[in-house]
Amino acid sequence: MKQRRLLVLIACCVLCAVAVAQPEPTAIAIRNARIVTVSGAAIAKGTVVLREGLIESVGENVAPPADAMVIDGEGLTVYPGLIDALSAWGIPSPAPAGRGGAAPAEPRAWGPEDRPQTTSWIKAGDLIQSNDRRFEAARDAGFTSAAVFPNRGIFCGQGSLINLAGQKPADMVLVPTLGQLIALHTSPFGAGFPSALMGVISYIRQIYLDADHYVAVKAAYQQDPRGMKRPDYDRALEGVLESKRILLPANRWVEIERMVRFAEELKQPTILYGMREGFDARSVDHLKGKNMPVLVSLKWPEAPRDRNPDEVDSLRVLEDRAKAPSSPAVLNRAGIPFAFYSDGIDQTRDLERAVKKAIDNGLSRDAAVRALTLSPAEIYGVADRLGSIEKGKIANLVVTRGEIFDDRTKVEMVIIDGKKYTPAPPPPGRGGAATENRP
Amino acid sequence: MKKILLLAFVALAVRAEVTVIRNATIMTEGAKGTVKGSILVRDGKIAEVGENVLVPEGATVIDANGQWVIPGIIDCHTHIAVDGNVNEGSVSVSSMVNIKDVINPEDIAIYRALAGGVTVGNVLHGSANAIGGQTIVIKMRWGKDADGLIFEGAKPGLKFALGENPKRSGSPQPGSNAPLRYPATRMGVEDTIREAFNEAVAYKAEWDKYAAAVSAGQHPVPPRKDLKLEALKEVLEGKRYVHAHCYRADEILMLIRIADDYGFKIRTFQHVMEGYKVAKEIAAHGAGASTFSDWFGFKMEVFDATAYNAAIMASKGVLVSVNSDSENGELMGRLNTEAAKAIKYGGMSRENALALVTLNPAKQLGVDDRVGSIEVGKDADLVIYDKDPLSEYAKAQKVLIDGHKYFDRDEDISGRAGREAEKQKLLEMEKQDQAQRRRGPQ
């Protein structure tokens, strides 16, 4: 089995190499295809022309240019490339140290002044490894871009918007700074300040107070440095001040209330991520009219595997599991802007199934597509270049046979920056549980 | 338009909310003592108490024939409804953290407390630090969000802790290479508190100087706002109560000396099991004491405790309450009998015993203008018991907060079958879902 997979892999590599070696066509035209533009009405039969990494034209009566490589789109549907709104793809995973007992990597902090668990100045785009295997799996599920974030500590660092293909990181980064990812990361006493949830919240509050003070002191020094002690350079605050928005975690409705209030107190443009209990009317009440977009995790809660069969969860937990996948539908009905994120899912089939589950729980397919294309682009303020099939936007597309996220639908190709990628053939045998194929 | 009409109707309905509890034995804990009669509740407040209360038209009538009514029970020391660790134990002064940030309105302990007649709780940070976190008073408005639980207008507090807990919590676990947290002795605890207040005094002076410069028309850069010192500054300014966990008499006197030196007041000594030894000094300082009923010997510093503590301190003029220190709401749900123990140990009157968990903690928390007794104008926080509330056999039947019913024993019991059925349905759905997944997509 392993060997066969290896062979398939080698074959793929050879094919890729051949594709690269051929002279690049100056343009690609996909004609006679159904085109779901997302920004406007779907085109039942039309043509989309791509040139030099951009969408040159799209419409019913567009003739393919003479120099274009023409793809017959009969029976195919073209969507904007999918975007993972909060991702770790391409970010090297942390060393597998235990979360609890392991020695802390940084010296013990005795207060907020030590800037514990803070790497706010780091940018994801500077960390990504272009050969990350997860890019391939994600592309095979139709993803072409991702908002990737560093994922350690409390102030994790700034996210970058990347395309999921490129020779080197510089080719991949679309927007280097998307905002600051904040995690409410708790630890045992001995690991230093902050340890409890309330300590973490207090630390974040102190950082923003310090940032205000830092700005004021620097301004005063800039005006007249003579006779004034120079302000200390503080990279933690520099990183925070550079971030144009923050991302705060909130899964339970209680956390959604807490973080909505906290974001208002911090006066930072905020995106909430998690949203397991987005289905709860109280969540919607707290989010309504707040101009605070949310990111919904695609990792739906599941019953723990292999546990004692006598253990039964509480009604509360069972309800969460049953209703979490209906959160996107509820948020959509309430008019709260939302996008999906992978939350650690990195296998092609798992990604497809996770989206399908939201559709099975009441979200329309159109809304699901939007939550993976134009909505994330709008949330991050890049809808002028990404997220829909419009003239002038970046040529990121996914082409399927059948409607996207259907059980039997096949992703025929993805196009990233105008370059075509063909998915690896599905593993032989049944299209069963992808998770079982994990090493 | 329809919506506006509906809103107006709802508003009217809320305004017109009138409830009468009739035929009850009422321990008012106020000037009226214990009376037989009725309580009229209007707009969430107690409007009338007495033998002959007219029932207004449209009022909800609760017939409490043969039953008892007491003011909602107040727990002056609890740790329920907190998300995450109740201690920010990494540092010896953690006054920058605030319980208000992590109130969890879904904690089932709230409902347990409510079912035991508790309507108000002083939610405290733990006792791992000489100076702990900021504290908040809540009402047990089960079903409301976190903001809806907060007792509006109640003065916030700051937790202090003396003795074994703060000096022990800094010791690393065996086998850990974490550094030792100062202090490790009782002397060190005193030093830690004094050092913190030295810093706070300097911090306050810095801000006062800034305020003076601003009012003189200057535009200096404001000082750095430090959340840790901000809370201590509020203590110095009398804007925040100090609730101090303590056991031994020598430490109680030590903290009184610190407070006198820095010019602030201890609002309550908590646990204070040797309070009977220094009751006069506690009373002279003007502090309250919130103690346990009859516990003792659960650690070294509690070996000199006595069940007579509450009665002795009260006889020396200390304002005394009895608390639960509960994290799960269990003991909180039977504070009525915890208070009743003071009748056996110390011969308190029934009314004075009940005041240990009603009027006295209300005074200690500075909310006795709102709660603590059944008197006209106060919040309608009421508990209806089937039997004498000071008896082991009494069970709270209904609990009202602000005139709204938040607990009803009959409704709870009759709703259980429905909740169980809902649970079975979900379990069955999950089973089918798993079976289908094993078969694979068709």
PDB file of C-alpha atoms in Angstrom, chain A residues 32-157:
ATOM      1  CA  ASN A  32     -18.601  26.358 -22.196  1.00  0.00           C
ATOM      2  CA  ALA A  33     -18.405  26.025 -18.434  1.00  0.00           C
ATOM      3  CA  ARG A  34     -20.854  26.942 -15.723  1.00  0.00           C
ATOM      4  CA  ILE A  35     -19.275  29.875 -13.893  1.00  0.00           C
ATOM      5  CA  VAL A  36     -20.157  30.670 -10.305  1.00  0.00           C
ATOM      6  CA  THR A  37     -18.767  34.181 -10.003  1.00  0.00           C
ATOM      7  CA  VAL A  38     -20.027  34.615  -6.384  1.00  0.00           C
ATOM      8  CA  SER A  39     -20.009  38.405  -6.763  1.00  0.00           C
ATOM      9  CA  GLY A  40     -22.801  38.231  -9.330  1.00  0.00           C
ATOM     10  CA  ALA A  41     -25.235  35.757 -10.816  1.00  0.00           C
ATOM     11  CA  ALA A  42     -23.923  32.404 -11.960  1.00  0.00           C
ATOM     12  CA  ILE A  43     -23.302  32.095 -15.708  1.00  0.00           C
ATOM     13  CA  ALA A  44     -24.919  28.939 -17.051  1.00  0.00           C
ATOM     14  CA  LYS A  45     -22.543  28.649 -19.979  1.00  0.00           C
ATOM     15  CA  GLY A  46     -19.669  31.001 -20.386  1.00  0.00           C
ATOM     16  CA  THR A  47     -16.000  31.601 -20.753  1.00  0.00           C
ATOM     17  CA  VAL A  48     -13.351  32.845 -18.398  1.00  0.00           C
ATOM     18  CA  VAL A  49     -10.017  34.044 -19.738  1.00  0.00           C
ATOM     19  CA  LEU A  50      -6.893  34.220 -17.601  1.00  0.00           C
ATOM     20  CA  ARG A  51      -3.741  36.036 -18.537  1.00  0.00           C
ATOM     21  CA  GLU A  52      -0.532  36.652 -16.598  1.00  0.00           C
ATOM     22  CA  GLY A  53      -2.027  35.525 -13.361  1.00  0.00           C
ATOM     23  CA  LEU A  54      -5.115  37.693 -13.593  1.00  0.00           C
ATOM     24  CA  ILE A  55      -8.672  37.237 -14.796  1.00  0.00           C
ATOM     25  CA  GLU A  56      -8.785  39.009 -18.151  1.00  0.00           C
ATOM     26  CA  SER A  57     -12.439  38.555 -18.912  1.00  0.00           C
ATOM     27  CA  VAL A  58     -15.468  36.534 -17.950  1.00  0.00           C
ATOM     28  CA  GLY A  59     -18.918  36.245 -19.489  1.00  0.00           C
ATOM     29  CA  GLU A  60     -21.344  34.418 -21.698  1.00  0.00           C
ATOM     30  CA  ASN A  61     -20.131  35.880 -24.967  1.00  0.00           C
ATOM     31  CA  VAL A  62     -16.415  36.040 -24.473  1.00  0.00           C
ATOM     32  CA  ALA A  63     -14.353  34.587 -27.271  1.00  0.00           C
ATOM     33  CA  PRO A  64     -11.164  32.790 -26.267  1.00  0.00           C
ATOM     34  CA  PRO A  65      -8.157  34.782 -27.515  1.00  0.00           C
ATOM     35  CA  ALA A  66      -6.109  33.247 -30.283  1.00  0.00           C
ATOM     36  CA  ASP A  67      -3.008  32.723 -28.129  1.00  0.00           C
ATOM     37  CA  ALA A  68      -4.865  31.032 -25.268  1.00  0.00           C
ATOM     38  CA  MET A  69      -4.694  27.447 -24.236  1.00  0.00           C
ATOM     39  CA  VAL A  70      -8.365  26.505 -24.439  1.00  0.00           C
ATOM     40  CA  ILE A  71      -9.922  24.146 -21.941  1.00  0.00           C
ATOM     41  CA  ASP A  72     -13.290  22.745 -22.855  1.00  0.00           C
ATOM     42  CA  GLY A  73     -15.486  23.314 -19.859  1.00  0.00           C
ATOM     43  CA  GLU A  74     -18.407  21.237 -20.978  1.00  0.00           C
ATOM     44  CA  GLY A  75     -19.873  19.670 -17.816  1.00  0.00           C
ATOM     45  CA  LEU A  76     -17.505  21.619 -15.578  1.00  0.00           C
ATOM     46  CA  THR A  77     -18.204  24.320 -13.018  1.00  0.00           C
ATOM     47  CA  VAL A  78     -15.763  27.101 -12.276  1.00  0.00           C
ATOM     48  CA  TYR A  79     -15.667  28.700  -8.812  1.00  0.00           C
ATOM     49  CA  PRO A  80     -13.323  31.240  -7.285  1.00  0.00           C
ATOM     50  CA  GLY A  81     -10.490  29.452  -5.498  1.00  0.00           C
ATOM     51  CA  LEU A  82     -11.355  28.584  -1.897  1.00  0.00           C
ATOM     52  CA  ILE A  83      -9.735  30.537   0.928  1.00  0.00           C
ATOM     53  CA  ASP A  84      -8.992  29.128   4.369  1.00  0.00           C
ATOM     54  CA  ALA A  85      -9.696  32.073   6.655  1.00  0.00           C
ATOM     55  CA  LEU A  86      -7.435  30.987   9.540  1.00  0.00           C
ATOM     56  CA  SER A  87      -4.817  28.413   8.800  1.00  0.00           C
ATOM     57  CA  ALA A  88      -1.573  26.840   9.891  1.00  0.00           C
ATOM     58  CA  TRP A  89      -0.745  25.441   6.459  1.00  0.00           C
ATOM     59  CA  GLY A  90       2.860  26.153   5.683  1.00  0.00           C
ATOM     60  CA  ILE A  91       3.694  27.088   9.278  1.00  0.00           C
ATOM     61  CA  PRO A  92       6.233  24.650  10.764  1.00  0.00           C
ATOM     62  CA  SER A  93       4.553  22.748  13.591  1.00  0.00           C
ATOM     63  CA  PRO A  94       5.968  23.296  17.073  1.00  0.00           C
ATOM     64  CA  ALA A  95       8.276  20.728  18.607  1.00  0.00           C
ATOM     65  CA  PRO A  96       6.157  17.963  20.121  1.00  0.00           C
ATOM     66  CA  ALA A  97       6.669  19.005  23.753  1.00  0.00           C
ATOM     67  CA  GLY A  98       3.886  18.250  26.230  1.00  0.00           C
ATOM     68  CA  ARG A  99       1.609  21.161  26.886  1.00  0.00           C
ATOM     69  CA  GLY A 100       1.586  20.944  30.647  1.00  0.00           C
ATOM     70  CA  GLY A 101       4.651  19.605  32.371  1.00  0.00           C
ATOM     71  CA  ALA A 102       7.351  20.488  29.872  1.00  0.00           C
ATOM     72  CA  ALA A 103       9.837  23.178  30.793  1.00  0.00           C
ATOM     73  CA  PRO A 104       8.797  26.556  29.426  1.00  0.00           C
ATOM     74  CA  ALA A 105      10.761  27.662  26.415  1.00  0.00           C
ATOM     75  CA  GLU A 106      11.134  31.219  27.665  1.00  0.00           C
ATOM     76  CA  PRO A 107      12.284  32.409  31.093  1.00  0.00           C
ATOM     77  CA  ARG A 108       9.567  32.498  33.749  1.00  0.00           C
ATOM     78  CA  ALA A 109       7.588  35.727  33.548  1.00  0.00           C
ATOM     79  CA  TRP A 110       6.794  37.627  36.749  1.00  0.00           C
ATOM     80  CA  GLY A 111       4.330  40.047  35.241  1.00  0.00           C
ATOM     81  CA  PRO A 112       3.092  41.665  32.050  1.00  0.00           C
ATOM     82  CA  GLU A 113       6.290  43.715  31.823  1.00  0.00           C
ATOM     83  CA  ASP A 114       8.160  40.541  30.854  1.00  0.00           C
ATOM     84  CA  ARG A 115       5.929  40.279  27.760  1.00  0.00           C
ATOM     85  CA  PRO A 116       5.253  36.561  28.268  1.00  0.00           C
ATOM     86  CA  GLN A 117       4.068  34.323  25.428  1.00  0.00           C
ATOM     87  CA  THR A 118       4.357  37.187  23.009  1.00  0.00           C
ATOM     88  CA  THR A 119       5.759  37.133  19.501  1.00  0.00           C
ATOM     89  CA  SER A 120       3.499  39.850  18.144  1.00  0.00           C
ATOM     90  CA  TRP A 121       6.192  41.071  15.753  1.00  0.00           C
ATOM     91  CA  ILE A 122       6.429  37.777  13.835  1.00  0.00           C
ATOM     92  CA  LYS A 123       4.794  37.581  10.403  1.00  0.00           C
ATOM     93  CA  ALA A 124       3.471  34.288   9.111  1.00  0.00           C
ATOM     94  CA  GLY A 125       4.753  35.065   5.640  1.00  0.00           C
ATOM     95  CA  ASP A 126       8.294  34.963   7.010  1.00  0.00           C
ATOM     96  CA  LEU A 127       7.751  31.519   8.507  1.00  0.00           C
ATOM     97  CA  ILE A 128       6.062  29.584   5.726  1.00  0.00           C
ATOM     98  CA  GLN A 129       7.730  26.614   4.137  1.00  0.00           C
ATOM     99  CA  SER A 130       6.765  26.428   0.487  1.00  0.00           C
ATOM    100  CA  ASN A 131       7.236  22.662   0.398  1.00  0.00           C
ATOM    101  CA  ASP A 132       4.641  21.970   3.108  1.00  0.00           C
ATOM    102  CA  ARG A 133       2.771  18.815   2.123  1.00  0.00           C
ATOM    103  CA  ARG A 134      -0.493  20.235   3.404  1.00  0.00           C
ATOM    104  CA  PHE A 135      -0.640  22.685   0.478  1.00  0.00           C
ATOM    105  CA  GLU A 136      -1.142  19.794  -1.907  1.00  0.00           C
ATOM    106  CA  ALA A 137      -3.961  18.211   0.098  1.00  0.00           C
ATOM    107  CA  ALA A 138      -5.667  21.584   0.439  1.00  0.00           C
ATOM    108  CA  ARG A 139      -5.363  22.327  -3.290  1.00  0.00           C
ATOM    109  CA  ASP A 140      -6.909  18.954  -4.054  1.00  0.00           C
ATOM    110  CA  ALA A 141      -9.949  20.052  -2.047  1.00  0.00           C
ATOM    111  CA  GLY A 142     -10.167  23.288  -4.064  1.00  0.00           C
ATOM    112  CA  PHE A 143      -8.281  25.676  -1.795  1.00  0.00           C
ATOM    113  CA  THR A 144      -6.054  28.201  -3.514  1.00  0.00           C
ATOM    114  CA  SER A 145      -5.303  30.675  -0.702  1.00  0.00           C
ATOM    115  CA  ALA A 146      -5.117  30.815   3.046  1.00  0.00           C
ATOM    116  CA  ALA A 147      -4.824  33.363   5.813  1.00  0.00           C
ATOM    117  CA  VAL A 148      -1.985  31.698   7.676  1.00  0.00           C
ATOM    118  CA  PHE A 149      -1.008  32.691  11.200  1.00  0.00           C
ATOM    119  CA  PRO A 150       1.796  31.891  13.614  1.00  0.00           C
ATOM    120  CA  ASN A 151       0.178  29.797  16.320  1.00  0.00           C
ATOM    121  CA  ARG A 152       2.157  29.882  19.533  1.00  0.00           C
ATOM    122  CA  GLY A 153       1.571  31.796  22.738  1.00  0.00           C
ATOM    123  CA  ILE A 154      -0.930  34.545  23.514  1.00  0.00           C
ATOM    124  CA  PHE A 155       0.088  37.230  21.029  1.00  0.00           C
ATOM    125  CA  CYS A 156       0.991  34.734  18.317  1.00  0.00           C
ATOM    126  CA  GLY A 157       1.975  37.219  15.641  1.00  0.00           C
TER     127      GLY A 157
END
